[in-house]
PDB file of C-alpha atoms in Angstrom:
ATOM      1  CA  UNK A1425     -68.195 -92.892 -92.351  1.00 72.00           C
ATOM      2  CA  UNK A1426     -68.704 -96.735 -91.202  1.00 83.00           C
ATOM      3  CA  UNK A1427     -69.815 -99.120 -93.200  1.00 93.00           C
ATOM      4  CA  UNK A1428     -71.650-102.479 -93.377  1.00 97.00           C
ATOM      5  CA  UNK A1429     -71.125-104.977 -95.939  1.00 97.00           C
ATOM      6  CA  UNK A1430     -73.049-108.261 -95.929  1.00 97.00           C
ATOM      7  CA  UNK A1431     -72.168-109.697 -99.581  1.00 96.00           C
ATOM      8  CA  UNK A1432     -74.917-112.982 -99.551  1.00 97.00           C
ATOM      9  CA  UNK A1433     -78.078-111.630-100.298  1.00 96.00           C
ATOM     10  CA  UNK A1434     -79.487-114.997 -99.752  1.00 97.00           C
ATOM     11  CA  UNK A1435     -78.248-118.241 -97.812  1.00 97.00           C
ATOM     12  CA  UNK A1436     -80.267-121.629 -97.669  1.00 97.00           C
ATOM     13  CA  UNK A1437     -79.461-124.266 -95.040  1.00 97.00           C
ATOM     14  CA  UNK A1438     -80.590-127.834 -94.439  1.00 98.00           C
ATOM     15  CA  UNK A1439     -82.398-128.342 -90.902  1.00 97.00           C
ATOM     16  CA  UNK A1440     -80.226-129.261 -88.633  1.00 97.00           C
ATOM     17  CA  UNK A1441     -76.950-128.027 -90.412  1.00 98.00           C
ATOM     18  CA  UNK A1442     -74.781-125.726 -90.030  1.00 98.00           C
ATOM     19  CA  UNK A1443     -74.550-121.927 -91.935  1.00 98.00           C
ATOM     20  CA  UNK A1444     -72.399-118.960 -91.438  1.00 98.00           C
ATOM     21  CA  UNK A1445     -73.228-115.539 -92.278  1.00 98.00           C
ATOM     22  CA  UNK A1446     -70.656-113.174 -93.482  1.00 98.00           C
ATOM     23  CA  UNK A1447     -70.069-109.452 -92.573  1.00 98.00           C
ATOM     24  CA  UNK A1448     -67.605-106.890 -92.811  1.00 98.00           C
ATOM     25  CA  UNK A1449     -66.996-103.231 -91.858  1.00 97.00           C
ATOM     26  CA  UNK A1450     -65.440-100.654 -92.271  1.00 95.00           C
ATOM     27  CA  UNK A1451     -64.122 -98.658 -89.710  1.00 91.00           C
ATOM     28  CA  UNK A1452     -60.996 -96.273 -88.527  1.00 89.00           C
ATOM     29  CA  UNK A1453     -62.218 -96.502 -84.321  1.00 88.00           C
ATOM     30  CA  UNK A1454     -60.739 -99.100 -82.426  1.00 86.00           C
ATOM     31  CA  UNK A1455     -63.440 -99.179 -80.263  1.00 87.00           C
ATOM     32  CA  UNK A1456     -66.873-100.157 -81.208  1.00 90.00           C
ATOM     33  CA  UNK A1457     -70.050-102.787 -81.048  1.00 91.00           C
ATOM     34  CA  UNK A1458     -70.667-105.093 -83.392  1.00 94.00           C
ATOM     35  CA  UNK A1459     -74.302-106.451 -83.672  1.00 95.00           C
ATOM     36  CA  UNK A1460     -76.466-109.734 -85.319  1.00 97.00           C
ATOM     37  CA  UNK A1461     -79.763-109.081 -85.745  1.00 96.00           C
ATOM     38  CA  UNK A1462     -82.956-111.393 -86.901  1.00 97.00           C
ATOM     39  CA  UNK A1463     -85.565-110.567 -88.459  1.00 97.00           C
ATOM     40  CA  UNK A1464     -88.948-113.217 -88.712  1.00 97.00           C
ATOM     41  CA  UNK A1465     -91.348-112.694 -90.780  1.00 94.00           C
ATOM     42  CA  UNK A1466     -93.383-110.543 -87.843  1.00 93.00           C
ATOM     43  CA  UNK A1467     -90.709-108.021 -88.679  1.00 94.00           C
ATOM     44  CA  UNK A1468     -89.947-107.711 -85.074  1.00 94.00           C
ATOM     45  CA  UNK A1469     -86.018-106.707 -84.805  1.00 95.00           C
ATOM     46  CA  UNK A1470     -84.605-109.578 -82.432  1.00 94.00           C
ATOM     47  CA  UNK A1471     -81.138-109.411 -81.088  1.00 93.00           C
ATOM     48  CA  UNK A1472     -79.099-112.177 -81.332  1.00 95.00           C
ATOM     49  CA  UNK A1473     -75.685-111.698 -80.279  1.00 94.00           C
ATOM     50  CA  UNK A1474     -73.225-108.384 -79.239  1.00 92.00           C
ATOM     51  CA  UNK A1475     -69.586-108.288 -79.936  1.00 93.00           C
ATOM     52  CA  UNK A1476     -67.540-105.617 -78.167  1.00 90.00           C
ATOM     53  CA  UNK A1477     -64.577-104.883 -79.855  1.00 90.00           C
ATOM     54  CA  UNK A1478     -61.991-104.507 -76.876  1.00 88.00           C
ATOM     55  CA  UNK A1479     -62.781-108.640 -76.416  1.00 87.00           C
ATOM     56  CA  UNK A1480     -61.050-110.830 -77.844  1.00 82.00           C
ATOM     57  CA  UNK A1481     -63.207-113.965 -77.700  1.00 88.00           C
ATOM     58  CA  UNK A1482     -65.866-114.246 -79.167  1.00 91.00           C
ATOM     59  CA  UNK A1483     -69.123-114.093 -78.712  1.00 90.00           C
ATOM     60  CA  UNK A1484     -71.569-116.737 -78.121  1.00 90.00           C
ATOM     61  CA  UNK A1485     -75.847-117.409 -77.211  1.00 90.00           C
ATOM     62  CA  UNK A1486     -76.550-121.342 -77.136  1.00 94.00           C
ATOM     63  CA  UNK A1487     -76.520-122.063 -81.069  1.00 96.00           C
ATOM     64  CA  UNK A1488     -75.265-118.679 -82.508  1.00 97.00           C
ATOM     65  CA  UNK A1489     -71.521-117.874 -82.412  1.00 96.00           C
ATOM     66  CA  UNK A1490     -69.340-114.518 -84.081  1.00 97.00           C
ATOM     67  CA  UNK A1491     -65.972-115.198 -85.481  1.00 96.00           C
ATOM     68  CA  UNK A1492     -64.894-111.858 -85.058  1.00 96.00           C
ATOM     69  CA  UNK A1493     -61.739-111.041 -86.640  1.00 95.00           C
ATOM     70  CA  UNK A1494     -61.002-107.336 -86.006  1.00 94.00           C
ATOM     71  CA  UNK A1495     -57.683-106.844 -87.971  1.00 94.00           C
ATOM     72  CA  UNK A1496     -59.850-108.345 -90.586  1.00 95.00           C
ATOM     73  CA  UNK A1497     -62.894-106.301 -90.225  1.00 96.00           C
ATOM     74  CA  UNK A1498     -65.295-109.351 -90.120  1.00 97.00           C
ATOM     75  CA  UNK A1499     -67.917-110.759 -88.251  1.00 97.00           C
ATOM     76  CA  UNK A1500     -69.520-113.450 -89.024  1.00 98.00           C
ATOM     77  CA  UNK A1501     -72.679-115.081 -87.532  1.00 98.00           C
ATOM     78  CA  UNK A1502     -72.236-118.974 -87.196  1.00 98.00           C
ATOM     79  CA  UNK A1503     -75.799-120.724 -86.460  1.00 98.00           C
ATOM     80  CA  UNK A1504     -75.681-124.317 -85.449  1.00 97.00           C
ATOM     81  CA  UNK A1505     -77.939-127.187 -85.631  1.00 97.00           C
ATOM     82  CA  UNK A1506     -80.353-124.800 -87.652  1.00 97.00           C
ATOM     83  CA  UNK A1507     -83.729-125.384 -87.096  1.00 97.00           C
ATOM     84  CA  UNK A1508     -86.894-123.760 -88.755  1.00 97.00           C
ATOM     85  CA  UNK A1509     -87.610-120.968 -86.430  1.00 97.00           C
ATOM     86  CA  UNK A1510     -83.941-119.643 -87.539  1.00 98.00           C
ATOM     87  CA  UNK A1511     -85.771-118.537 -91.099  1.00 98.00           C
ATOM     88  CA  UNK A1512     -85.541-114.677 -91.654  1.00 98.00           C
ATOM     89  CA  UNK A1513     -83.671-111.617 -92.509  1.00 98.00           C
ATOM     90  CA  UNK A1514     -80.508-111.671 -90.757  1.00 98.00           C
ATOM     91  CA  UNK A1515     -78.833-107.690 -89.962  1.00 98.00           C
ATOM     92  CA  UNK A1516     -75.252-106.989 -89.070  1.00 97.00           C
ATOM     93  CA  UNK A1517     -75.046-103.568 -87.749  1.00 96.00           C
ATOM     94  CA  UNK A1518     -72.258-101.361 -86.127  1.00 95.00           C
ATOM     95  CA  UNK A1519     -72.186 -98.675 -83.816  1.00 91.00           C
ATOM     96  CA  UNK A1520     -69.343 -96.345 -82.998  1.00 82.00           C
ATOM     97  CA  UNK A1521     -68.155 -95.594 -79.484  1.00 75.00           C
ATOM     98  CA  UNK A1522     -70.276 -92.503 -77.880  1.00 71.00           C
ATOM     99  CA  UNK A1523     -67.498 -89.872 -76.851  1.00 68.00           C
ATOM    100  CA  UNK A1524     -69.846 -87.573 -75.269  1.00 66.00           C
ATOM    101  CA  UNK A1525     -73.039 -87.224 -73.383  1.00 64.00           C
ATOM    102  CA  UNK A1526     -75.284 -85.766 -76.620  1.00 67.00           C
ATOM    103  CA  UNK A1527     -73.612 -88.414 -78.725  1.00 75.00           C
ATOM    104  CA  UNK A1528     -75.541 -90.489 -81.376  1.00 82.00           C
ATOM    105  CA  UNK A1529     -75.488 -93.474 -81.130  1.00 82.00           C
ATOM    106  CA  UNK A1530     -76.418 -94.783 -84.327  1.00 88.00           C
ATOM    107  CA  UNK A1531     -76.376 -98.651 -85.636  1.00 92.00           C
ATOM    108  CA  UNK A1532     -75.033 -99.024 -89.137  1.00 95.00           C
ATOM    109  CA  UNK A1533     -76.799-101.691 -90.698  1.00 96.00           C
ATOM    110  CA  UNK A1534     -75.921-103.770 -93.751  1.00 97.00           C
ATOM    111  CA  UNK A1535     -78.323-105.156 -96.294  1.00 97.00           C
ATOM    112  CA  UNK A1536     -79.090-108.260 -95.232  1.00 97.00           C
ATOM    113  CA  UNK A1537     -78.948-111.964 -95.540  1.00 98.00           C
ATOM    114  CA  UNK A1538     -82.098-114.083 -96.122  1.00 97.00           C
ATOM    115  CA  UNK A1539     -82.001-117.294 -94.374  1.00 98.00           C
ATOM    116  CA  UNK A1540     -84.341-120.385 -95.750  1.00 98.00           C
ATOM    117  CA  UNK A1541     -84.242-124.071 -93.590  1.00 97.00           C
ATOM    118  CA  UNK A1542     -85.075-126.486 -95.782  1.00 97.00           C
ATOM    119  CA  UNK A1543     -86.774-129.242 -93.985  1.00 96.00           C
TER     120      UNK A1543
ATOM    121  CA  UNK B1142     -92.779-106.201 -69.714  1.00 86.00           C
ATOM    122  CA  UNK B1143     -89.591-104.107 -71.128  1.00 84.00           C
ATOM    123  CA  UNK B1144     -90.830-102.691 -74.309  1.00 93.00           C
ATOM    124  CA  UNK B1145     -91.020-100.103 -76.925  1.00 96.00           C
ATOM    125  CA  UNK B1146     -94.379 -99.435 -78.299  1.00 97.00           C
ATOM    126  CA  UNK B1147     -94.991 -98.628 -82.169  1.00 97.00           C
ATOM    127  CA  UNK B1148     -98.748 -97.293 -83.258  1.00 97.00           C
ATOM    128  CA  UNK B1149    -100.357 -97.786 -85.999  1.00 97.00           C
ATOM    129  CA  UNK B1150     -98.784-101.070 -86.705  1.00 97.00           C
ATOM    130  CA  UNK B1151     -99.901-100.019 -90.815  1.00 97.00           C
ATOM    131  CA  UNK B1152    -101.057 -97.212 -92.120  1.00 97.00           C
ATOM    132  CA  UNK B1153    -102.111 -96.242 -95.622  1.00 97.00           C
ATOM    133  CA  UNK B1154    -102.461 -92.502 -96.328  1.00 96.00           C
ATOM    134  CA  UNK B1155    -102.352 -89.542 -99.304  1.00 97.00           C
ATOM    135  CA  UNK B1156     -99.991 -87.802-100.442  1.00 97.00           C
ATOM    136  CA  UNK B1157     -99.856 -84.022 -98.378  1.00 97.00           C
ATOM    137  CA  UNK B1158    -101.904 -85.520 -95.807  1.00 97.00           C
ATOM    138  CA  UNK B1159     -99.940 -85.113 -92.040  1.00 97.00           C
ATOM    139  CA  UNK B1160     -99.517 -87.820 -90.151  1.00 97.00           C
ATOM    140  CA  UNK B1161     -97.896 -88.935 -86.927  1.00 98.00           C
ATOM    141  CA  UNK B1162     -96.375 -92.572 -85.723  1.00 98.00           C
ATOM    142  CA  UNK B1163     -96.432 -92.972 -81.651  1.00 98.00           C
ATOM    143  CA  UNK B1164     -93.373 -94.665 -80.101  1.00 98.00           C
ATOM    144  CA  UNK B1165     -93.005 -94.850 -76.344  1.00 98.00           C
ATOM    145  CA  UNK B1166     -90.652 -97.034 -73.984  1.00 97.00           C
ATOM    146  CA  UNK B1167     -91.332 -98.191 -70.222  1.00 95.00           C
ATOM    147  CA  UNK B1168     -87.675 -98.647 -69.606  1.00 92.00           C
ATOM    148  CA  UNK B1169     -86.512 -95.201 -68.855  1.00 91.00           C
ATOM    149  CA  UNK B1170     -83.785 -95.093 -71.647  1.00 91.00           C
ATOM    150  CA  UNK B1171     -82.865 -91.992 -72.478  1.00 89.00           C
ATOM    151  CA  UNK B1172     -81.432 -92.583 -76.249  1.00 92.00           C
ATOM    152  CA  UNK B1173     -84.360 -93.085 -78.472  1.00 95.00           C
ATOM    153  CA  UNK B1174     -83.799 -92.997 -82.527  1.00 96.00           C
ATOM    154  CA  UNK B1175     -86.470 -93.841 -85.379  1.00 98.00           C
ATOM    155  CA  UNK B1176     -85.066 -95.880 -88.422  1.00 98.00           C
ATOM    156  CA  UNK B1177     -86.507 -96.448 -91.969  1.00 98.00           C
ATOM    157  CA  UNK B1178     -86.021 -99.916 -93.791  1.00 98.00           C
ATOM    158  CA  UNK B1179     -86.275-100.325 -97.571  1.00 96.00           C
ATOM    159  CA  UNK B1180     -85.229-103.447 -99.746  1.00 93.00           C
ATOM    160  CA  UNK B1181     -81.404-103.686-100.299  1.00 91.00           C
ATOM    161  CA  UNK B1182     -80.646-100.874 -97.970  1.00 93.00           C
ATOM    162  CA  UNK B1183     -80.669-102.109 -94.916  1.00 94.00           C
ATOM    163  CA  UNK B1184     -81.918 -99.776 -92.562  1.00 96.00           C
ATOM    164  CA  UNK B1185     -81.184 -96.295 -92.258  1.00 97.00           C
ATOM    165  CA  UNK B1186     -81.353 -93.594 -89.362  1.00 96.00           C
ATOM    166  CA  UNK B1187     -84.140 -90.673 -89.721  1.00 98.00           C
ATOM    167  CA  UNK B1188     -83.761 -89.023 -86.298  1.00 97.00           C
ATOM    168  CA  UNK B1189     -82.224 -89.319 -82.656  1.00 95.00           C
ATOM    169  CA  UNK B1190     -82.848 -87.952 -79.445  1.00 94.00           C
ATOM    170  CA  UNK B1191     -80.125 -88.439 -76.586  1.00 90.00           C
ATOM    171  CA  UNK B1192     -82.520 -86.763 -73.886  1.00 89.00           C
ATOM    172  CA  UNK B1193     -85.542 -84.391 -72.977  1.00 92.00           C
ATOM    173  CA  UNK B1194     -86.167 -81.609 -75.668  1.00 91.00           C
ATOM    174  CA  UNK B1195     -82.498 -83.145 -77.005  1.00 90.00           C
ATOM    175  CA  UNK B1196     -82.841 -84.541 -80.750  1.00 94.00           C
ATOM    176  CA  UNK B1197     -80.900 -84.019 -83.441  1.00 94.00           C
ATOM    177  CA  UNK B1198     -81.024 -85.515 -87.420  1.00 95.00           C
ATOM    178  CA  UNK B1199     -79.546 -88.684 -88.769  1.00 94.00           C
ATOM    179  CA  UNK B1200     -78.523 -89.966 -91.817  1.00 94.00           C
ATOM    180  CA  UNK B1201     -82.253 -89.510 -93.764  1.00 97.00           C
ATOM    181  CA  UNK B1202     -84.168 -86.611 -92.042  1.00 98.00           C
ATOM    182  CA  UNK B1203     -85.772 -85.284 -95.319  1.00 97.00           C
ATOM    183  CA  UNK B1204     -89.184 -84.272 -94.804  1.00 97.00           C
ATOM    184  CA  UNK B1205     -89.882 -86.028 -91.195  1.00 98.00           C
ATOM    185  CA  UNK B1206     -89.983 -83.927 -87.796  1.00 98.00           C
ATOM    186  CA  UNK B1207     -89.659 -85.441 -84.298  1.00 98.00           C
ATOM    187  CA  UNK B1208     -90.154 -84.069 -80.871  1.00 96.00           C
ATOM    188  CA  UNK B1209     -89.147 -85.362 -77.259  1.00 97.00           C
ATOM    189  CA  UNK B1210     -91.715 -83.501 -74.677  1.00 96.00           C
ATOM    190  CA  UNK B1211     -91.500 -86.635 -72.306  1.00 96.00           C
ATOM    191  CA  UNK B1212     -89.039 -89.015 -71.612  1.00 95.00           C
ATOM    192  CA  UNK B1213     -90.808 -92.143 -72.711  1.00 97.00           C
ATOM    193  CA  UNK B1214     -92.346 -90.716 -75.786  1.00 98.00           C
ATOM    194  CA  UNK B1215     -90.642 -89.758 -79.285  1.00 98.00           C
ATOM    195  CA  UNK B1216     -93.404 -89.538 -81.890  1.00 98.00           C
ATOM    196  CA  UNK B1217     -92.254 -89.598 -85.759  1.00 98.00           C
ATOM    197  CA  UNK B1218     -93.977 -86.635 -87.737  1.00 98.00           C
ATOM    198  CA  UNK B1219     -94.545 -86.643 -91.548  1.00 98.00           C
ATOM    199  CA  UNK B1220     -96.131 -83.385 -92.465  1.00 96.00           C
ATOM    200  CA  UNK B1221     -96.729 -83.829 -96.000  1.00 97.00           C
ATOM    201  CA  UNK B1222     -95.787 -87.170 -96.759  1.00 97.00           C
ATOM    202  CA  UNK B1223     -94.538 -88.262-100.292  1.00 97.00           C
ATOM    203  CA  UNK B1224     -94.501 -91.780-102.121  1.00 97.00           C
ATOM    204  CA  UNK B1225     -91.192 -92.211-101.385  1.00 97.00           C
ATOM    205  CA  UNK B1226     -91.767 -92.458 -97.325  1.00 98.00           C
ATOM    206  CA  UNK B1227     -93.921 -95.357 -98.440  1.00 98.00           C
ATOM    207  CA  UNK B1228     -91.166 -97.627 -95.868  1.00 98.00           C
ATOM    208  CA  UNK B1229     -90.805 -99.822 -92.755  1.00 98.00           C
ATOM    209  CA  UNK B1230     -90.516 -97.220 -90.015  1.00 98.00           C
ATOM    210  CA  UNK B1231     -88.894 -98.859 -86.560  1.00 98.00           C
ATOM    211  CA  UNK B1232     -88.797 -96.633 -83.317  1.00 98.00           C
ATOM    212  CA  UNK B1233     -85.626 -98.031 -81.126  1.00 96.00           C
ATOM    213  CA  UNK B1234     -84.836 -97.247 -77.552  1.00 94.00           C
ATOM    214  CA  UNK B1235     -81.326 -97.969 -76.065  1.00 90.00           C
ATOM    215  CA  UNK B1236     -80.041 -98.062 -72.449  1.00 80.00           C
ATOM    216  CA  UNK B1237     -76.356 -96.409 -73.177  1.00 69.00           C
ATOM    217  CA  UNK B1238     -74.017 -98.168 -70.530  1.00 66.00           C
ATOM    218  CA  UNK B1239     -74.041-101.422 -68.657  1.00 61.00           C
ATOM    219  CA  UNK B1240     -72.864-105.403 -69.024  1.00 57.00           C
ATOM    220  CA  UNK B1241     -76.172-105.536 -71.298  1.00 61.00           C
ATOM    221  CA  UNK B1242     -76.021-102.942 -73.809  1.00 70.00           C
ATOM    222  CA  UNK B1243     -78.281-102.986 -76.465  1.00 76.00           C
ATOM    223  CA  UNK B1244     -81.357-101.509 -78.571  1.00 89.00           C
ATOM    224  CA  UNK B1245     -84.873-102.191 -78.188  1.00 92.00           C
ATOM    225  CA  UNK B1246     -87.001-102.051 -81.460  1.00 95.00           C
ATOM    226  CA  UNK B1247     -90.565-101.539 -81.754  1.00 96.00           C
ATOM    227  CA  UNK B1248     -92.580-103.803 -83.500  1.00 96.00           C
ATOM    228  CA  UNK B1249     -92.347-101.646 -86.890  1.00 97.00           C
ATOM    229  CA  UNK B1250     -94.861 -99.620 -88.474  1.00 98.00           C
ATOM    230  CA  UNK B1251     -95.627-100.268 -92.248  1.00 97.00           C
ATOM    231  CA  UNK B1252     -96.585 -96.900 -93.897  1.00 98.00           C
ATOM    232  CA  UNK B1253     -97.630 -96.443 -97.476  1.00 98.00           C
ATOM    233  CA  UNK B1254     -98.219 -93.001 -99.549  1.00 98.00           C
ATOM    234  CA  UNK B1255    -100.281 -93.306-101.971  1.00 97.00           C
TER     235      UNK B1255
END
């Protein structure tokens, strides 16, 4: 079975700065997505970036970038120029390839990273 | 607006008491899935549903049901709820194929049993 390891419970940046969040997986496909996900205090699951596995470059949305290393099994979230609005729960999540038409397809999450901006 | 709706947005019940959470998507997806979140686990699948009277259990489906009548809808069923299905409950809707692949989350439903 996959699974999602995010090993900093916690991360603090100062505004304006720059963080990176780590994740890594574990995984025997060679095909496969690769999710960030934020989470405000609303609790409202927001998407912030997609990684298919079959690219090689990575990923990027404005201020958020993926250094996706896939002989590694890592992908980690890069948010720069951090500003206050980037403060929440942070998800990496995996889903397998879907083989079939009935197939789940099921996000693996890890535990999380909290994110604090310091002003 | 593309969007999956979640009702009630909290709920506080009894133990043995049946309940039901709504979820229902305007997007015409046909995977739908309902996770549960709980502090330091991330979160974790209860059920999925790939189509139309299609659904099948995921990683936690202890003591929940789930039924897919209608496309849109996929309603979360707890028929005697427990304290420990006090959780964050998310209902998720996903488009399978295209450039722009992703889920869509609900807005989350808070649920304690007391």
């Amino acid at each position: 079975a996959q699974t999602v390891t995010q090993s900093q419970p916690e991360m603090s940046v100062q505004e304006a700065e720059t963080v990176t969040l780590s994740c890594t997986y574990d995984t025997s496909e060679s095909d496969y997505y690769l999710f960030w996900y934020k989470q405000p205090p609303s609790r409202q699951m927001i998407l912030v970036i997609r990684q298919e596995a079959y690219k090689q470059q990575n990923a990027t949305e404005n201020r958020f970038s993926v250094n996706f290393q896939k002989a590694a099994k890592s992908f980690s979230l890069k948010i720069s120029d951090s500003q206050l609005g980037d403060a929440a729960m942070y998800f990496c999540a995996y889903r397998s390839p879907v083989t079939s038409l009935f197939g789940n397809e099921k996000l693996t999450f890890g535990t999380g990273t909290r994110l604090t901006i310091i002003p | 607006e593309a969007q999956v709706t979640q009702n009630p947005r909290y709920l506080i019940t009894v133990t043995g008491k049946k309940l039901t959470v709504t979820c229902s998507q305007n997007m015409n997806h046909e995977y739908m899935s309902w996770y549960r979140q709980d502090p330091g686990l991330g979160l974790r699948q209860i059920y999925y549903s790939m189509n139309v009277e299609v659904t099948d259990k995921g990683d936690v489906p202890e003591g929940y049901k789930v039924s897919r009548k209608e496309k849109r809808n996929f309603p979360l069923i707890l028929e005697s709820p427990s304290p420990n299905q006090t959780s964050l409950y998310f209902c998720a809707s996903s488009s399978r194929t295209g450039e722009n692949y992703g889920y869509t989350f609900g807005s989350g439903t808070r649920l304690t049993v007391v």
